Short mmCIF file of C-alpha atoms in Angstrom, two decimals:
data_model
loop_
_atom_site.label_atom_id
_atom_site.label_comp_id
_atom_site.label_asym_id
_atom_site.label_seq_id
_atom_site.Cartn_x
_atom_site.Cartn_y
_atom_site.Cartn_z
CA MET L 1 2.07 16.99 9.21
CA ALA L 2 3.99 13.96 8.65
CA THR L 3 3.89 11.30 6.14
CA LEU L 4 3.93 7.51 7.50
CA VAL L 5 4.96 4.92 5.18
CA THR L 6 4.68 1.16 5.95
CA MET L 7 6.07 -1.27 3.30
CA THR L 8 5.50 -4.95 3.70
CA ILE L 9 8.15 -6.81 1.40
CA GLY L 10 8.26 -10.46 1.96
CA SER L 11 8.42 -11.08 5.54
CA GLY L 12 9.97 -7.83 6.32
CA VAL L 13 8.05 -4.77 7.47
CA TYR L 14 9.52 -1.29 7.09
CA ARG L 15 8.15 1.88 8.79
CA ILE L 16 9.56 5.22 7.84
CA THR L 17 8.43 8.91 8.09
CA ASP L 18 9.42 12.11 6.44
CA TYR L 19 9.24 13.92 9.64
CA GLY L 20 12.58 15.15 11.29
CA ILE L 21 12.38 12.71 14.33
CA SER L 22 10.63 9.36 14.83
CA VAL L 23 6.88 9.32 14.99
CA ILE L 24 4.75 7.05 17.25
CA ASP L 25 1.30 6.35 16.00
CA GLY L 26 -0.64 4.29 18.64
CA ALA L 27 1.92 1.54 19.35
CA ILE L 28 3.70 1.71 16.02
CA VAL L 29 7.09 3.61 15.58
CA TYR L 30 8.01 5.14 12.38
CA SER L 31 11.69 5.90 12.01
CA ALA L 32 12.79 9.25 10.89
CA SER L 33 14.16 9.76 7.46
CA PHE L 34 17.62 10.91 8.66
CA ALA L 35 17.70 8.91 11.96
CA GLY L 36 21.05 7.71 13.11
CA GLY L 37 21.75 4.03 13.53
CA PRO L 38 23.88 1.05 12.38
CA ASN L 39 22.25 0.96 8.93
CA PRO L 40 22.16 3.83 6.44
CA PRO L 41 18.83 5.92 6.90
CA ILE L 42 16.06 5.51 4.42
CA ASP L 43 14.78 8.87 3.14
CA ILE L 44 11.35 9.30 1.64
CA ILE L 45 12.15 11.49 -1.28
CA SER L 46 8.71 11.96 -2.73
CA VAL L 47 5.18 10.61 -2.75
CA SER L 48 3.14 11.45 -6.00
CA ASP L 49 -0.30 12.89 -5.75
CA VAL L 50 -3.22 10.52 -5.55
CA GLN L 51 -5.68 11.06 -8.51
CA GLU L 52 -9.32 10.28 -7.65
CA THR L 53 -11.77 9.92 -10.51
CA GLY L 54 -15.43 8.71 -10.68
CA ALA L 55 -14.45 6.27 -13.53
CA LEU L 56 -13.60 2.71 -13.11
CA LYS L 57 -9.83 2.65 -13.10
CA VAL L 58 -6.92 1.53 -11.12
CA ASN L 59 -5.38 4.43 -8.95
CA GLU L 60 -1.71 4.45 -8.64
CA LEU L 61 1.07 6.50 -6.96
CA THR L 62 4.86 6.41 -7.04
CA LEU L 63 6.75 6.37 -3.80
CA GLU L 64 10.48 7.27 -4.21
CA ILE L 65 12.91 6.40 -1.34
CA GLY L 66 16.54 7.01 -1.11
CA GLY L 67 19.30 5.46 1.10
CA ALA L 68 17.75 2.05 0.95
CA ASP L 69 19.91 -0.59 2.29
CA ARG L 70 20.80 -4.11 0.83
CA THR L 71 18.07 -5.68 2.95
CA ILE L 72 15.22 -3.74 1.13
CA ILE L 73 16.79 -4.12 -2.30
CA ALA L 74 17.30 -7.98 -1.88
CA ALA L 75 13.81 -8.31 -0.35
CA LEU L 76 12.25 -6.48 -3.52
CA LEU L 77 14.28 -8.59 -5.79
CA ALA L 78 13.58 -11.87 -4.08
CA ASN L 79 9.83 -11.50 -3.51
CA ASP L 80 6.93 -11.49 -5.84
CA SER L 81 6.04 -7.81 -6.06
CA LYS L 82 2.24 -8.58 -6.22
CA GLU L 83 2.38 -9.89 -2.62
CA ASN L 84 4.30 -6.82 -1.46
CA TYR L 85 2.06 -3.93 0.23
CA VAL L 86 2.54 -0.26 0.95
CA SER L 87 0.32 1.88 3.02
CA ILE L 88 0.86 5.59 3.18
CA SER L 89 -0.65 7.85 5.95
CA ARG L 90 -0.68 11.41 6.95
CA ALA L 91 -0.50 12.38 10.59
CA VAL L 92 -0.87 15.42 12.69
CA VAL L 93 1.89 15.23 15.25
CA ASP L 94 2.95 16.69 18.58
CA GLU L 95 6.64 16.97 18.84
CA LEU L 96 8.31 16.12 21.97
CA GLU L 97 12.01 16.31 22.67
CA SER L 98 13.34 13.07 21.01
CA TYR L 99 10.27 11.71 19.12
CA ALA L 100 6.74 12.96 17.91
CA THR L 101 3.39 11.36 18.65
CA ALA L 102 0.57 11.23 16.04
CA LEU L 103 -2.44 12.93 17.48
CA SER L 104 -4.53 11.96 14.47
CA SER L 105 -3.75 9.96 11.30
CA PHE L 106 -5.56 8.80 8.25
CA VAL L 107 -4.56 6.48 5.47
CA LEU L 108 -3.98 8.33 2.26
CA PHE L 109 -3.21 5.42 -0.09
CA ASP L 110 -3.08 1.58 0.50
CA GLY L 111 -2.16 -0.82 -2.11
CA ARG L 112 0.15 -3.34 -3.76
CA ILE L 113 3.52 -2.85 -5.21
CA THR L 114 3.04 -3.24 -8.92
CA SER L 115 6.70 -2.26 -10.03
CA PHE L 116 9.85 -0.95 -8.86
CA ALA L 117 13.09 0.59 -10.35
CA ILE L 118 16.39 0.67 -8.61
CA ASP L 119 18.84 3.33 -9.43
CA ASP L 120 22.11 2.55 -7.59
CA SER L 121 25.23 4.59 -8.04
CA GLU L 122 28.33 5.24 -6.05
CA ARG L 123 26.95 8.30 -4.48
CA GLU L 124 23.26 7.30 -3.81
CA SER L 125 20.63 4.73 -3.88
CA ARG L 126 17.07 5.40 -5.12
CA ILE L 127 14.12 3.11 -5.37
CA SER L 128 10.99 4.20 -7.29
CA ILE L 129 8.15 2.11 -6.25
CA SER L 130 4.84 2.12 -8.15
CA VAL L 131 1.82 1.33 -5.84
CA ALA L 132 -1.71 0.56 -7.20
CA SER L 133 -4.81 0.10 -5.38
CA HIS L 134 -6.21 -3.48 -4.75
CA TRP L 135 -8.07 -3.38 -7.98
CA ALA L 136 -4.67 -3.71 -9.87
CA ASP L 137 -4.88 -7.53 -9.55
CA PHE L 138 -8.60 -7.56 -10.90
CA GLU L 139 -7.96 -10.26 -13.46
CA LYS L 140 -6.72 -12.73 -10.83
CA VAL L 141 -9.08 -15.67 -10.45
CA MET L 142 -9.84 -16.20 -6.91
CA ASN L 143 -12.49 -19.01 -7.08
CA ARG L 144 -15.21 -17.05 -5.83
CA ARG L 145 -18.39 -16.42 -7.79
CA THR L 146 -21.23 -13.98 -7.40
CA ASN L 147 -23.86 -16.40 -6.39
CA LEU L 148 -25.44 -17.58 -3.12
CA ASN L 149 -23.72 -20.71 -2.68
CA SER L 150 -20.36 -19.26 -3.10
CA GLN L 151 -21.17 -16.46 -0.55
CA GLN L 152 -22.33 -19.07 1.95
CA ILE L 153 -19.21 -20.96 2.01
CA TYR L 154 -17.61 -18.13 3.86
CA PHE L 155 -20.64 -16.46 5.37
CA PRO L 156 -23.45 -19.17 5.92
CA THR L 157 -26.11 -16.78 7.17
CA ASP L 158 -25.49 -14.02 4.45
CA LEU L 159 -28.27 -13.77 1.96
CA GLY L 160 -26.62 -10.78 0.01
CA MET L 161 -26.09 -12.74 -3.04
CA GLN L 162 -29.56 -14.22 -3.25
CA TYR L 163 -30.60 -12.29 -6.34
CA ALA L 164 -27.08 -11.67 -7.81
CA SER L 165 -27.69 -13.80 -11.06
CA LYS L 166 -30.50 -11.40 -11.93
CA ILE L 167 -28.53 -8.33 -11.25
CA THR L 168 -25.07 -9.06 -12.41
CA LYS L 169 -26.11 -9.01 -16.19
CA ASP L 170 -26.23 -5.07 -16.06
CA LEU L 171 -23.00 -4.51 -14.12
CA LYS L 172 -20.07 -2.88 -16.02
CA TRP L 173 -16.61 -3.62 -14.54
CA GLY L 174 -14.39 -1.21 -16.64
CA ARG L 175 -14.69 -3.05 -19.93
CA GLU L 176 -16.76 -2.35 -22.92
#
């Protein structure tokens, strides 16, 4: 099993794995944590467990990476963290000589970076990244309404919101 992490920070996309060698999933290459190269390697230190509940709440996890170079740190500091995304997948891999191929993979968690903490010392660099599901930005107004006219602006033939005005009075969205 390999953990595959894709981080989109600003215009940069970083793909890393905790597997000992690089992993290819389809046409996407995830660099090994301790792969050599001109830049210091990025290590996946830990990925916290995902807690699923039946309650209406925002699910979160923490991704901790080490050895992050200045480009990742600068990108995190320069970009609004609400526009940065992280996708964490697990894959069953088949190891070849210099790389591994993902036989099967599934997305474990996908969300937005809500916050991060940088711990930089002379000996090591660690970044702890908090990632929350897409519901973390629930309060953001997106100028959409739960009515037929708003739905048909984007989907002209969709009648799914035809009776929304009668039904939405009973919906509970996580508030009392």
